């Protein structure tokens, strides 16, 4: 029995990408004209950055609006502050509650138009929820305070 012949191209190796004698490989540091791909094994040269306001050519998302991030954090923090203030002092508890509601609703309307503001929406929703709960607690605390003042239980 005889062995079959080798397939075509058997025994030849692909060209070595690090071979300095290759004619299509530029010397290190040689400038590659813009619009042409970098040769195998090399990084593309540093080019010009895209003009301000234009999308990045590398598929990266532009940074989210920092004003919306700040407003989301403010809405959440003021909502957290509104809860104990609604329980402790009903005559001042409505101020942070309304501030949390206002910044949360305004931020949600602004985030609706901005596609990059997806990470700030939970802050606005939490601020609106905490502000609404604090407003209800303030109303209940005010009703309880006025009722206890009107009935005036004097147990001397």
mmCIF file of C-alpha atoms in Angstrom:
data_model
loop_
_atom_site.group_PDB
_atom_site.id
_atom_site.type_symbol
_atom_site.label_atom_id
_atom_site.label_comp_id
_atom_site.label_asym_id
_atom_site.label_seq_id
_atom_site.Cartn_x
_atom_site.Cartn_y
_atom_site.Cartn_z
ATOM 1 C CA UNK A 1 0.000 0.000 0.000
ATOM 2 C CA UNK A 2 1.213 3.446 -0.860
ATOM 3 C CA UNK A 3 0.580 6.711 0.935
ATOM 4 C CA UNK A 4 -1.601 9.335 -0.733
ATOM 5 C CA UNK A 5 0.103 12.419 -2.148
ATOM 6 C CA UNK A 6 0.165 15.503 0.131
ATOM 7 C CA UNK A 7 -2.474 18.211 -0.443
ATOM 8 C CA UNK A 8 -1.521 21.254 -2.513
ATOM 9 C CA UNK A 9 0.481 23.834 -0.625
ATOM 10 C CA UNK A 10 1.601 21.279 1.908
ATOM 11 C CA UNK A 11 4.910 22.104 3.448
ATOM 12 C CA UNK A 12 4.800 25.859 2.877
ATOM 13 C CA UNK A 13 4.405 28.177 5.850
ATOM 14 C CA UNK A 14 2.439 31.422 5.870
ATOM 15 C CA UNK A 15 4.569 34.566 5.766
ATOM 16 C CA UNK A 16 5.968 35.680 9.099
ATOM 17 C CA UNK A 17 4.307 38.983 10.156
ATOM 18 C CA UNK A 18 7.440 40.021 12.051
ATOM 19 C CA UNK A 19 9.793 39.434 9.124
ATOM 20 C CA UNK A 20 11.547 42.770 8.477
ATOM 21 C CA UNK A 21 12.297 41.804 4.876
ATOM 22 C CA UNK A 22 8.613 41.825 3.868
ATOM 23 C CA UNK A 23 8.046 44.596 1.315
ATOM 24 C CA UNK A 24 4.537 45.477 2.539
ATOM 25 C CA UNK A 25 5.660 46.039 6.129
ATOM 26 C CA UNK A 26 6.704 49.613 6.958
ATOM 27 C CA UNK A 27 9.627 50.282 9.198
ATOM 28 C CA UNK A 28 8.772 51.092 12.817
ATOM 29 C CA UNK A 29 7.796 54.725 13.127
ATOM 30 C CA UNK A 30 7.061 55.142 9.432
ATOM 31 C CA UNK A 31 3.973 57.226 8.760
ATOM 32 C CA UNK A 32 0.922 55.460 7.344
ATOM 33 C CA UNK A 33 -1.266 57.791 5.244
ATOM 34 C CA UNK A 34 -4.726 58.508 6.690
ATOM 35 C CA UNK A 35 -7.507 56.322 5.410
ATOM 36 C CA UNK A 36 -5.230 53.318 4.889
ATOM 37 C CA UNK A 37 -5.283 50.448 7.338
ATOM 38 C CA UNK A 38 -2.259 49.809 9.483
ATOM 39 C CA UNK A 39 -0.121 46.875 8.417
ATOM 40 C CA UNK A 40 -0.510 43.573 10.164
ATOM 41 C CA UNK A 41 0.895 43.550 13.664
ATOM 42 C CA UNK A 42 0.971 47.312 14.154
ATOM 43 C CA UNK A 43 -1.391 49.705 15.799
ATOM 44 C CA UNK A 44 -2.993 52.365 13.659
ATOM 45 C CA UNK A 45 -1.311 55.768 13.920
ATOM 46 C CA UNK A 46 -2.741 58.393 16.176
ATOM 47 C CA UNK A 47 -5.162 60.486 14.212
ATOM 48 C CA UNK A 48 -7.212 63.554 14.796
ATOM 49 C CA UNK A 49 -9.907 63.493 17.417
ATOM 50 C CA UNK A 50 -13.476 64.006 16.183
ATOM 51 C CA UNK A 51 -14.726 67.597 16.435
ATOM 52 C CA UNK A 52 -16.562 68.553 19.598
ATOM 53 C CA UNK A 53 -20.165 67.381 19.601
ATOM 54 C CA UNK A 54 -19.719 64.663 16.976
ATOM 55 C CA UNK A 55 -20.021 60.975 17.728
ATOM 56 C CA UNK A 56 -16.912 58.967 18.358
ATOM 57 C CA UNK A 57 -15.983 56.716 15.441
ATOM 58 C CA UNK A 58 -15.101 53.844 17.745
ATOM 59 C CA UNK A 59 -18.654 53.043 18.852
ATOM 60 C CA UNK A 60 -18.348 54.492 22.336
ATOM 61 C CA UNK A 61 -21.336 56.158 23.907
ATOM 62 C CA UNK A 62 -20.948 59.859 24.602
ATOM 63 C CA UNK A 63 -20.898 60.687 28.321
ATOM 64 C CA UNK A 64 -24.256 61.226 29.960
ATOM 65 C CA UNK A 65 -25.348 64.747 30.753
ATOM 66 C CA UNK A 66 -23.675 65.650 34.052
ATOM 67 C CA UNK A 67 -26.456 68.117 34.889
ATOM 68 C CA UNK A 68 -28.983 65.290 34.850
ATOM 69 C CA UNK A 69 -26.741 63.162 37.067
ATOM 70 C CA UNK A 70 -26.420 66.001 39.549
ATOM 71 C CA UNK A 71 -30.146 66.673 39.536
ATOM 72 C CA UNK A 72 -30.883 62.966 40.067
ATOM 73 C CA UNK A 73 -28.586 62.831 43.075
ATOM 74 C CA UNK A 74 -30.116 66.036 44.467
ATOM 75 C CA UNK A 75 -33.620 64.631 44.048
ATOM 76 C CA UNK A 76 -32.694 61.428 45.855
ATOM 77 C CA UNK A 77 -30.834 63.140 48.716
ATOM 78 C CA UNK A 78 -33.579 65.717 49.293
ATOM 79 C CA UNK A 79 -36.151 62.899 49.245
ATOM 80 C CA UNK A 80 -34.176 61.037 51.899
ATOM 81 C CA UNK A 81 -33.941 64.198 54.012
ATOM 82 C CA UNK A 82 -37.682 64.806 53.556
ATOM 83 C CA UNK A 83 -38.724 61.571 55.288
ATOM 84 C CA UNK A 84 -37.439 62.302 58.815
ATOM 85 C CA UNK A 85 -38.289 65.974 58.523
ATOM 86 C CA UNK A 86 -41.886 65.046 57.657
ATOM 87 C CA UNK A 87 -42.170 62.960 60.816
ATOM 88 C CA UNK A 88 -40.340 65.314 63.158
ATOM 89 C CA UNK A 89 -41.530 68.777 62.235
ATOM 90 C CA UNK A 90 -44.654 68.836 60.123
ATOM 91 C CA UNK A 91 -44.535 72.615 59.672
ATOM 92 C CA UNK A 92 -41.188 72.379 57.785
ATOM 93 C CA UNK A 93 -41.400 68.853 56.331
ATOM 94 C CA UNK A 94 -43.275 69.898 53.236
ATOM 95 C CA UNK A 95 -40.341 71.985 51.905
ATOM 96 C CA UNK A 96 -37.898 69.131 51.145
ATOM 97 C CA UNK A 97 -40.805 66.906 50.093
ATOM 98 C CA UNK A 98 -41.885 69.385 47.426
ATOM 99 C CA UNK A 99 -38.253 69.957 46.408
ATOM 100 C CA UNK A 100 -37.753 66.203 45.887
ATOM 101 C CA UNK A 101 -40.987 65.952 43.920
ATOM 102 C CA UNK A 102 -40.161 68.984 41.782
ATOM 103 C CA UNK A 103 -36.595 68.005 40.911
ATOM 104 C CA UNK A 104 -37.631 64.390 40.291
ATOM 105 C CA UNK A 105 -40.479 65.235 37.936
ATOM 106 C CA UNK A 106 -38.460 67.877 36.103
ATOM 107 C CA UNK A 107 -35.534 65.485 35.749
ATOM 108 C CA UNK A 108 -37.758 62.712 34.412
ATOM 109 C CA UNK A 109 -39.137 65.033 31.742
ATOM 110 C CA UNK A 110 -35.590 66.040 30.751
ATOM 111 C CA UNK A 111 -34.322 62.429 30.787
ATOM 112 C CA UNK A 112 -37.153 61.375 28.488
ATOM 113 C CA UNK A 113 -35.584 63.366 25.638
ATOM 114 C CA UNK A 114 -31.976 62.275 26.337
ATOM 115 C CA UNK A 115 -31.119 58.715 25.226
ATOM 116 C CA UNK A 116 -27.918 58.637 27.339
ATOM 117 C CA UNK A 117 -29.732 59.377 30.623
ATOM 118 C CA UNK A 118 -30.852 55.812 31.280
ATOM 119 C CA UNK A 119 -28.666 55.505 34.361
ATOM 120 C CA UNK A 120 -30.157 58.606 36.025
ATOM 121 C CA UNK A 121 -33.834 57.628 35.764
ATOM 122 C CA UNK A 122 -33.790 55.426 38.905
ATOM 123 C CA UNK A 123 -32.553 58.396 40.941
ATOM 124 C CA UNK A 124 -35.438 60.543 39.694
ATOM 125 C CA UNK A 125 -38.008 57.818 40.312
ATOM 126 C CA UNK A 126 -36.702 57.274 43.850
ATOM 127 C CA UNK A 127 -36.742 61.043 44.490
ATOM 128 C CA UNK A 128 -40.351 61.331 43.306
ATOM 129 C CA UNK A 129 -41.419 58.329 45.412
ATOM 130 C CA UNK A 130 -39.646 59.571 48.544
ATOM 131 C CA UNK A 131 -41.018 63.081 48.041
ATOM 132 C CA UNK A 132 -44.581 61.787 47.654
ATOM 133 C CA UNK A 133 -44.286 59.587 50.748
ATOM 134 C CA UNK A 134 -42.796 62.468 52.723
ATOM 135 C CA UNK A 135 -45.598 64.774 51.587
ATOM 136 C CA UNK A 136 -48.200 62.245 52.752
ATOM 137 C CA UNK A 137 -46.383 61.846 56.085
ATOM 138 C CA UNK A 138 -46.272 65.624 56.473
ATOM 139 C CA UNK A 139 -50.037 65.853 55.885
ATOM 140 C CA UNK A 140 -50.720 63.027 58.350
ATOM 141 C CA UNK A 141 -48.378 64.585 60.905
ATOM 142 C CA UNK A 142 -50.053 67.976 60.488
ATOM 143 C CA UNK A 143 -53.524 66.481 60.914
ATOM 144 C CA UNK A 144 -52.422 64.586 64.003
ATOM 145 C CA UNK A 145 -50.743 67.699 65.435
ATOM 146 C CA UNK A 146 -53.741 69.949 64.860
ATOM 147 C CA UNK A 147 -56.130 67.287 66.208
ATOM 148 C CA UNK A 148 -54.108 66.870 69.378
ATOM 149 C CA UNK A 149 -53.994 70.644 69.838
ATOM 150 C CA UNK A 150 -57.747 71.062 69.317
ATOM 151 C CA UNK A 151 -58.833 68.272 71.634
ATOM 152 C CA UNK A 152 -56.399 69.514 74.359
ATOM 153 C CA UNK A 153 -56.358 66.590 76.716
ATOM 154 C CA UNK A 154 -55.590 68.182 80.067
ATOM 155 C CA UNK A 155 -55.042 65.445 82.555
ATOM 156 C CA UNK A 156 -53.851 67.437 85.565
#
